[in-house]
Tab-separated table of C-alpha atoms in Angstrom:
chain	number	residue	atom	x	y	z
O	1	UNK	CA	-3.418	-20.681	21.642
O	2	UNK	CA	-1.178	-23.666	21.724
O	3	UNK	CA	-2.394	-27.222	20.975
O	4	UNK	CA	-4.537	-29.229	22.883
O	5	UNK	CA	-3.601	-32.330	23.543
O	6	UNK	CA	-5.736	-33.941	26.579
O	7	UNK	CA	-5.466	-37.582	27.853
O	8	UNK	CA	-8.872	-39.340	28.209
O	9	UNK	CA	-8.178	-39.159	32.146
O	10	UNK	CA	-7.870	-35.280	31.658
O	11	UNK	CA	-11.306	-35.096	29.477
O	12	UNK	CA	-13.334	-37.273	32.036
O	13	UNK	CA	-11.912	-34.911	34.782
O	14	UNK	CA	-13.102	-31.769	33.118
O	15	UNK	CA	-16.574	-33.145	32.940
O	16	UNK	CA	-16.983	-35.430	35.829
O	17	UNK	CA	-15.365	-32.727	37.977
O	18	UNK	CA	-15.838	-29.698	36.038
O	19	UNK	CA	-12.938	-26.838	37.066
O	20	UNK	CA	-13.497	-23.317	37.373
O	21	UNK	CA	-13.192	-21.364	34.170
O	22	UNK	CA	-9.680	-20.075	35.690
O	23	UNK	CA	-8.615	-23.513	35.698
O	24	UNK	CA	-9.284	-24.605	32.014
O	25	UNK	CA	-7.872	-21.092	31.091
O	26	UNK	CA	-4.609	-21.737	32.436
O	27	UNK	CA	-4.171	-25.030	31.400
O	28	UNK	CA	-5.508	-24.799	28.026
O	29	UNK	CA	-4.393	-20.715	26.608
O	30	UNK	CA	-0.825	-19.116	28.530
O	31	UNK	CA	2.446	-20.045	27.441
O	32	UNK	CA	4.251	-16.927	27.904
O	33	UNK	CA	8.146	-16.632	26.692
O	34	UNK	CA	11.089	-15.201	28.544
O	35	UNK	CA	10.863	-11.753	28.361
O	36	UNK	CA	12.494	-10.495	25.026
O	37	UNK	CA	12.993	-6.699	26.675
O	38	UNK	CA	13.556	-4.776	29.555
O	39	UNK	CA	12.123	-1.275	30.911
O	40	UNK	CA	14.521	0.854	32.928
O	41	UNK	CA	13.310	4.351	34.148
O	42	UNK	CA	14.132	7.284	32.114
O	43	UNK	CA	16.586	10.023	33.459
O	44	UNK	CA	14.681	12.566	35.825
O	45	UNK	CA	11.255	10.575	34.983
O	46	UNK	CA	9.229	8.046	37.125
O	47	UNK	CA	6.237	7.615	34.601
O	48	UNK	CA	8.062	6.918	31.255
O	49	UNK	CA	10.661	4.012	30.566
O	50	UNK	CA	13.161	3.342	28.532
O	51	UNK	CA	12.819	0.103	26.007
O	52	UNK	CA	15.460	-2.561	25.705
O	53	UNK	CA	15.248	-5.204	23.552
O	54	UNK	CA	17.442	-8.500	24.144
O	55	UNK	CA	18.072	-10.380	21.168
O	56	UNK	CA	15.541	-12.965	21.150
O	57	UNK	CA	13.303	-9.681	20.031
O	58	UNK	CA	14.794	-10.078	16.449
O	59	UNK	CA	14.422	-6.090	16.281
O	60	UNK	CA	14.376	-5.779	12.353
O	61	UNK	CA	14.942	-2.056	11.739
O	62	UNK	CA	17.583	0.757	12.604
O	63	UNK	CA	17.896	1.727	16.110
O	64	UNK	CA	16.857	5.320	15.219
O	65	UNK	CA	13.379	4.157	14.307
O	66	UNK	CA	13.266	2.636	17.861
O	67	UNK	CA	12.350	6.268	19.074
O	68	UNK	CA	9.001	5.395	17.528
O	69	UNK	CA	8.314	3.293	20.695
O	70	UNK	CA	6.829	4.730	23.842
O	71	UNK	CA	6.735	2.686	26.583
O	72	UNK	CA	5.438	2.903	30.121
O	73	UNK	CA	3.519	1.092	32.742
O	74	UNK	CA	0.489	1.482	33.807
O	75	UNK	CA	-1.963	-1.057	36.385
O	76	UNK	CA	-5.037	-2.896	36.304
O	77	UNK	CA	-8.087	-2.852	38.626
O	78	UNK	CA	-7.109	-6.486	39.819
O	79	UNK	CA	-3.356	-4.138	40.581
O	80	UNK	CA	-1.353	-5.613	38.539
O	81	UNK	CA	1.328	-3.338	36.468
O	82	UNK	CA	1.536	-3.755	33.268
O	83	UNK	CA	3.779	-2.693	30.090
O	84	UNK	CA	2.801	-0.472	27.493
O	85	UNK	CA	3.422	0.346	23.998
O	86	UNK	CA	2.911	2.914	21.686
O	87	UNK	CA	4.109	2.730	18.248
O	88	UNK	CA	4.455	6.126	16.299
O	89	UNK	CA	3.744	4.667	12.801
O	90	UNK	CA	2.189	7.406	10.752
O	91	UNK	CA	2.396	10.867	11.628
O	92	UNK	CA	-0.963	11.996	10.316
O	93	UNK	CA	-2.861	8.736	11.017
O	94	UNK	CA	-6.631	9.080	12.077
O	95	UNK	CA	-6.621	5.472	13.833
O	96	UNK	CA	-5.027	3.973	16.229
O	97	UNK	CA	-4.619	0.068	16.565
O	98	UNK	CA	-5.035	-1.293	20.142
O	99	UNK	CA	-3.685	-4.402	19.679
O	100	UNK	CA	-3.822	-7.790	21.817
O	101	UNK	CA	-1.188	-10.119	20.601
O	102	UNK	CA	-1.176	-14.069	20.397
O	103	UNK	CA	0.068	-16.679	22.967
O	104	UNK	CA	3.745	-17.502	23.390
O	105	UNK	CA	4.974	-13.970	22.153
O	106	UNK	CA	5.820	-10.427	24.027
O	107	UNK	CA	6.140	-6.703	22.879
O	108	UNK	CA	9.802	-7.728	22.149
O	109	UNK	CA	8.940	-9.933	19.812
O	110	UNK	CA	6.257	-8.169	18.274
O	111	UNK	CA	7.573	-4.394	17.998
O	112	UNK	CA	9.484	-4.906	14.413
O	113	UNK	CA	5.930	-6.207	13.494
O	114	UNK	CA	3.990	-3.160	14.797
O	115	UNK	CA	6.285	-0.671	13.171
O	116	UNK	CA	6.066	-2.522	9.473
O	117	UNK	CA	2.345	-2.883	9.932
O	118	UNK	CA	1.284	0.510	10.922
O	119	UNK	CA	3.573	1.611	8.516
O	120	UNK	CA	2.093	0.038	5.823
O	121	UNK	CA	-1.870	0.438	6.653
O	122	UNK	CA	-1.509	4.134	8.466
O	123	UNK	CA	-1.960	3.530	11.864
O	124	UNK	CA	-0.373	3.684	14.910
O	125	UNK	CA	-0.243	0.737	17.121
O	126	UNK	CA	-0.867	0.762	20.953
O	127	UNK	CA	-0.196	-2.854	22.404
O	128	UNK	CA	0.459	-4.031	26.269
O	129	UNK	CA	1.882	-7.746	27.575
O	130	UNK	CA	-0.810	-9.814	29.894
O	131	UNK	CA	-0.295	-10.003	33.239
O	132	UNK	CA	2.734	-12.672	33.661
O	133	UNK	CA	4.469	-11.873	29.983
O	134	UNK	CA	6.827	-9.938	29.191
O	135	UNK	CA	8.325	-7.124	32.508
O	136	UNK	CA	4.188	-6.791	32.604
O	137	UNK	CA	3.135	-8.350	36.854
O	138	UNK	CA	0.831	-11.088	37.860
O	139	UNK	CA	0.203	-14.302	36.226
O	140	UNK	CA	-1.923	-14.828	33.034
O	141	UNK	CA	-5.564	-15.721	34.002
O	142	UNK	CA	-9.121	-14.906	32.059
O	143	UNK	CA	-10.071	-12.345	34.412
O	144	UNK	CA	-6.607	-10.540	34.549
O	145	UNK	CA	-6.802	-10.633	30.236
O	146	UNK	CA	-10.172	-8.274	30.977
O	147	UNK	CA	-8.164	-6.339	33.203
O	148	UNK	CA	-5.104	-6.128	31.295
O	149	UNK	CA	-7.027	-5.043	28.009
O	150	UNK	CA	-8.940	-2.592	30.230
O	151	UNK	CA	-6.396	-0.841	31.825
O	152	UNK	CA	-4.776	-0.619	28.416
O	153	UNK	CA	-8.157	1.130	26.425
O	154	UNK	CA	-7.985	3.991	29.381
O	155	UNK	CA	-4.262	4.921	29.222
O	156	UNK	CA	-4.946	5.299	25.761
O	157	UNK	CA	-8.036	7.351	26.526
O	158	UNK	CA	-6.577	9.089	29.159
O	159	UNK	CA	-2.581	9.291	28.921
O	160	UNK	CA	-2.483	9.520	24.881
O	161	UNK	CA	-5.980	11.019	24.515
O	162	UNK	CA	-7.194	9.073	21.818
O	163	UNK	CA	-11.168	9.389	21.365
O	164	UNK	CA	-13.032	5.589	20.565
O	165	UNK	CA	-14.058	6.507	17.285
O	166	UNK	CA	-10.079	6.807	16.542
O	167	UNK	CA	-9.262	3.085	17.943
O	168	UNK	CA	-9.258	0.116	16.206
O	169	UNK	CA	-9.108	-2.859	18.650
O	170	UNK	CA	-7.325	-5.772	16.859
O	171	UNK	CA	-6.795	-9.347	18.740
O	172	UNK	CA	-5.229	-12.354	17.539
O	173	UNK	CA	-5.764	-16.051	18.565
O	174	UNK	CA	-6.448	-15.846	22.626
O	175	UNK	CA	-6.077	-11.781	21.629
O	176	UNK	CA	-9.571	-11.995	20.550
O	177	UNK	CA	-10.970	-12.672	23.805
O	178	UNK	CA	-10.066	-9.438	25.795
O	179	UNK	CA	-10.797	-7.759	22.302
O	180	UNK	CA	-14.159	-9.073	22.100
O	181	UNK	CA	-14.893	-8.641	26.066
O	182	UNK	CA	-13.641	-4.948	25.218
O	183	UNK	CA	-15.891	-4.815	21.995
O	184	UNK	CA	-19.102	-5.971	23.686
O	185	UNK	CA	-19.104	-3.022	26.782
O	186	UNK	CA	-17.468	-0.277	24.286
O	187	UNK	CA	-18.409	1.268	20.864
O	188	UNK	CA	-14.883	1.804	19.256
O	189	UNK	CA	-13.926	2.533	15.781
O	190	UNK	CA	-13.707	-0.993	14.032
O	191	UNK	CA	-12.587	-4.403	15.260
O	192	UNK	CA	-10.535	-6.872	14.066
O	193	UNK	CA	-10.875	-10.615	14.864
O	194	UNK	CA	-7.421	-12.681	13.309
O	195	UNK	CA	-7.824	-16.416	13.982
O	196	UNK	CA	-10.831	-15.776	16.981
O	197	UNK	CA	-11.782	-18.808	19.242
O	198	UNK	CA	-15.833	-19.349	19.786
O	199	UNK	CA	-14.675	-20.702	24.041
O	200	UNK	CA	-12.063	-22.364	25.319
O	201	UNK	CA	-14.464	-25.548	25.821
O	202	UNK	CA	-14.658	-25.831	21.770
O	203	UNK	CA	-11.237	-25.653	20.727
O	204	UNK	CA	-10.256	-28.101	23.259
O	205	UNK	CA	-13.329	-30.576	22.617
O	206	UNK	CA	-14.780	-29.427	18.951
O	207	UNK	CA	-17.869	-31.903	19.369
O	208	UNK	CA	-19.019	-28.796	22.099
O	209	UNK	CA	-22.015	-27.065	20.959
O	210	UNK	CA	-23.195	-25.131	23.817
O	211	UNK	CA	-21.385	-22.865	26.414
O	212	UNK	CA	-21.095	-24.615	29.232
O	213	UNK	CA	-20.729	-22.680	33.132
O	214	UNK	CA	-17.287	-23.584	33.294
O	215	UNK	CA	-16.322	-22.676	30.009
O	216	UNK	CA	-13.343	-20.125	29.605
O	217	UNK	CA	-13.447	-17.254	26.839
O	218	UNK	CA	-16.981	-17.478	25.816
O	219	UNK	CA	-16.441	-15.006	22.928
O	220	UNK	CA	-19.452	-16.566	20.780
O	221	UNK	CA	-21.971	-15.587	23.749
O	222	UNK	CA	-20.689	-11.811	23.424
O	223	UNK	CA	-20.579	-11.271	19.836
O	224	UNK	CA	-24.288	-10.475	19.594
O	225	UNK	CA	-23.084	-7.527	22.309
O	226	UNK	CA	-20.779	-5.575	19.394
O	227	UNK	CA	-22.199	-2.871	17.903
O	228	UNK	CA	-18.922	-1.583	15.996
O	229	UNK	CA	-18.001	-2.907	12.569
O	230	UNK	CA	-15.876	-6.228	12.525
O	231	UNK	CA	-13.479	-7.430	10.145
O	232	UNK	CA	-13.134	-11.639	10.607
O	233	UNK	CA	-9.978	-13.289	9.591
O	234	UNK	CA	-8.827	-17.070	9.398
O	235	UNK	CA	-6.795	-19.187	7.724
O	236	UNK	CA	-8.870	-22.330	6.275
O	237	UNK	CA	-6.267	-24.355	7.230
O	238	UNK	CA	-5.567	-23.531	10.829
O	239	UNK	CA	-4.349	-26.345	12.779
O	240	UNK	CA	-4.569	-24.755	16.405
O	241	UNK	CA	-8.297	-23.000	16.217
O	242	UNK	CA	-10.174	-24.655	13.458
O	243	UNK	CA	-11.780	-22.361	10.768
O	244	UNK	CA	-15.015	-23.071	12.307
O	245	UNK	CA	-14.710	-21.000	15.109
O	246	UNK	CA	-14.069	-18.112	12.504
O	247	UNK	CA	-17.000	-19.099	10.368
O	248	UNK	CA	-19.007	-18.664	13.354
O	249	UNK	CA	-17.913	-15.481	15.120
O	250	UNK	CA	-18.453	-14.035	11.649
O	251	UNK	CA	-22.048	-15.333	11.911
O	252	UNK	CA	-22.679	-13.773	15.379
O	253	UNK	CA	-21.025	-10.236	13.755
O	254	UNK	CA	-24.614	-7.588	13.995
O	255	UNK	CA	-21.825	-5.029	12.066
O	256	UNK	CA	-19.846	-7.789	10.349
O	257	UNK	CA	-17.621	-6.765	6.784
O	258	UNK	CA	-16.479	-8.883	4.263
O	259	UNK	CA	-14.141	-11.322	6.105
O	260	UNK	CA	-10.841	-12.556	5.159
O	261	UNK	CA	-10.517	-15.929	4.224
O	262	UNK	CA	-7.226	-17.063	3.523
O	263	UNK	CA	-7.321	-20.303	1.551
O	264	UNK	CA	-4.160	-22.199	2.792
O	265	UNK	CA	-3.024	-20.507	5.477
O	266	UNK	CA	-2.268	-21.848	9.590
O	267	UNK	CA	-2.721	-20.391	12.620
O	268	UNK	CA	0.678	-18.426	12.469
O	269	UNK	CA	0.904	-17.632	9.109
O	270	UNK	CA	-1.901	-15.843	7.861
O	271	UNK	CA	0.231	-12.145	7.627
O	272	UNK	CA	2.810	-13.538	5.136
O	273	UNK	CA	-0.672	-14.160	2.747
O	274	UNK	CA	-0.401	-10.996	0.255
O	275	UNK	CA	-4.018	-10.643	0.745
O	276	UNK	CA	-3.682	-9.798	4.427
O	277	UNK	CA	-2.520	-6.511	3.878
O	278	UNK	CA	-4.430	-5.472	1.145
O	279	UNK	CA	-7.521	-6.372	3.282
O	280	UNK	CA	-6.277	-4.003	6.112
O	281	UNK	CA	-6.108	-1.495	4.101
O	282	UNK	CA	-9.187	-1.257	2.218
O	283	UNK	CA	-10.735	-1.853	5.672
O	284	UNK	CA	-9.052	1.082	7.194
O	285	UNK	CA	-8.520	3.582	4.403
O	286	UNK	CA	-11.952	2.879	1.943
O	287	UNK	CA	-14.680	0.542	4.522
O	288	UNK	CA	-14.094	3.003	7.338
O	289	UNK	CA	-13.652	6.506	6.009
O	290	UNK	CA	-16.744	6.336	3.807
């Protein structure tokens, strides 16, 4: 999520003339960047691509250890096609992190991050770019982030063959929404919530206390819906999503754990905290496996 800065004009307009939820989605969530890679088709294949990162990815490790990301397309049920990746972390890993990154980023930008993460917490990492980021088609909307994360959970399911018990769906900032839409229709392994908006309505205007019909990413109304485990974390000093909305997914949690708080922290810094990582893995290595 990006800031919200609304003119009173704006805020009368959204009540007095309420838009569709499309309509606050896009003007309140999707910023995304120019594309920090390009997919080219593989020699004698037409499902699997080859990755190129530009520099703007800020790739941090050798380019041997990029053979540790697959990458292919695959397409939504609102047909759009979008990219895919799969990062080998840990050869003998039981999970595997479906991940749904923040705003104003791509799978460039985030595959040095993958490969240090899984790395460190053994797991692999599956992510995918939203419809209109990245080489991924379409423009960003709520209903194509449903899609997008959809289409993602079955190539995993199907193409990699990795069983729901195994996957750990993980979504930060406007992440969190298709992660939560995901959560509430399938039982999956675990779930991780980093920085998690309540609706679109409350970070814009935090005075909201109700969901209204045009509301965008009601994730507070399907929290009750997840029956997996969920792991909450937020920085108490976010500036972009306010703590609150954390506090209060982690109320709505039937199967929450201990959340993260992490005293200090933003909105974009939470994973340079050295508590982040030690919470991942006691979640994924002690919490889960017993």
């Amino acid at each position: 999520m990006n800031g919200m800065g609304l003119s009173l004009s704006e805020i009368c307009c959204l009540f007095c003339c309420p838009p569709c939820p499309s309509k606050i989605a896009a003007k309140l969530a999707f910023l995304p960047p120019e594309p920090t890679y390009t997919f080219e088709d593989e020699e004698g294949s037409t499902d699997k691509q080859k990755l190129n990162l530009t520099d703007k990815a800020e790739w941090q490790y050798s380019d041997r250890e990029k053979e540790n990301l697959e990458v292919f397309y695959t397409r939504t049920a609102r047909g759009n096609r979008i990219a895919c990746m799969f990062v080998k972390c840990a050869p003998n890993a039981r999970f595997t992190i479906l991940h749904s990154h923040g705003n104003a980023v791509d799978l460039g930008q985030m595959s040095s991050f993958y490969l240090g993460l899984g790395s460190r917490i053994n797991c692999n990492i599956f992510s995918y770019d939203y419809s209109g980021y990245g080489v991924s088609g379409g423009r960003p909307s709520e209903k194509n982030l449903y899609a997008d994360i959809e289409a993602a959970w079955h190539a995993m399911r199907t193409k990699l063959g990795i069983s729901p018990e195994n996957i750990i769906l993980y979504g930060q900032s406007i992440g969190t929404v298709p992660t939560v839409d995901l959560a509430s229709r399938f039982e999956v392994g675990a779930v991780i919530l980093h920085s998690p908006l309540m609706s679109g309505m409350r970070v814009a205007f935090p005075q909201t206390k109700r969901t209204w019909f045009f509301d965008a990413f009601p994730s507070i109304d399907k929290m009750p819906r997840v029956s997996s485990p969920v792991l909450v974390i937020h920085g108490t000093e976010d500036e972009v999503i306010d703590f609150s909305h954390g506090l209060a997914i982690y109320e709505r949690c039937p199967r929450a754990v201990e959340p993260l708080w992490v005293e200090g922290a933003g909105h974009n810094d939470v994973e340079l905290y050295n508590q982040y990582l030690e919470r991942l893995k006691t979640f994924v290595s002690t919490e889960l496996t017993n």
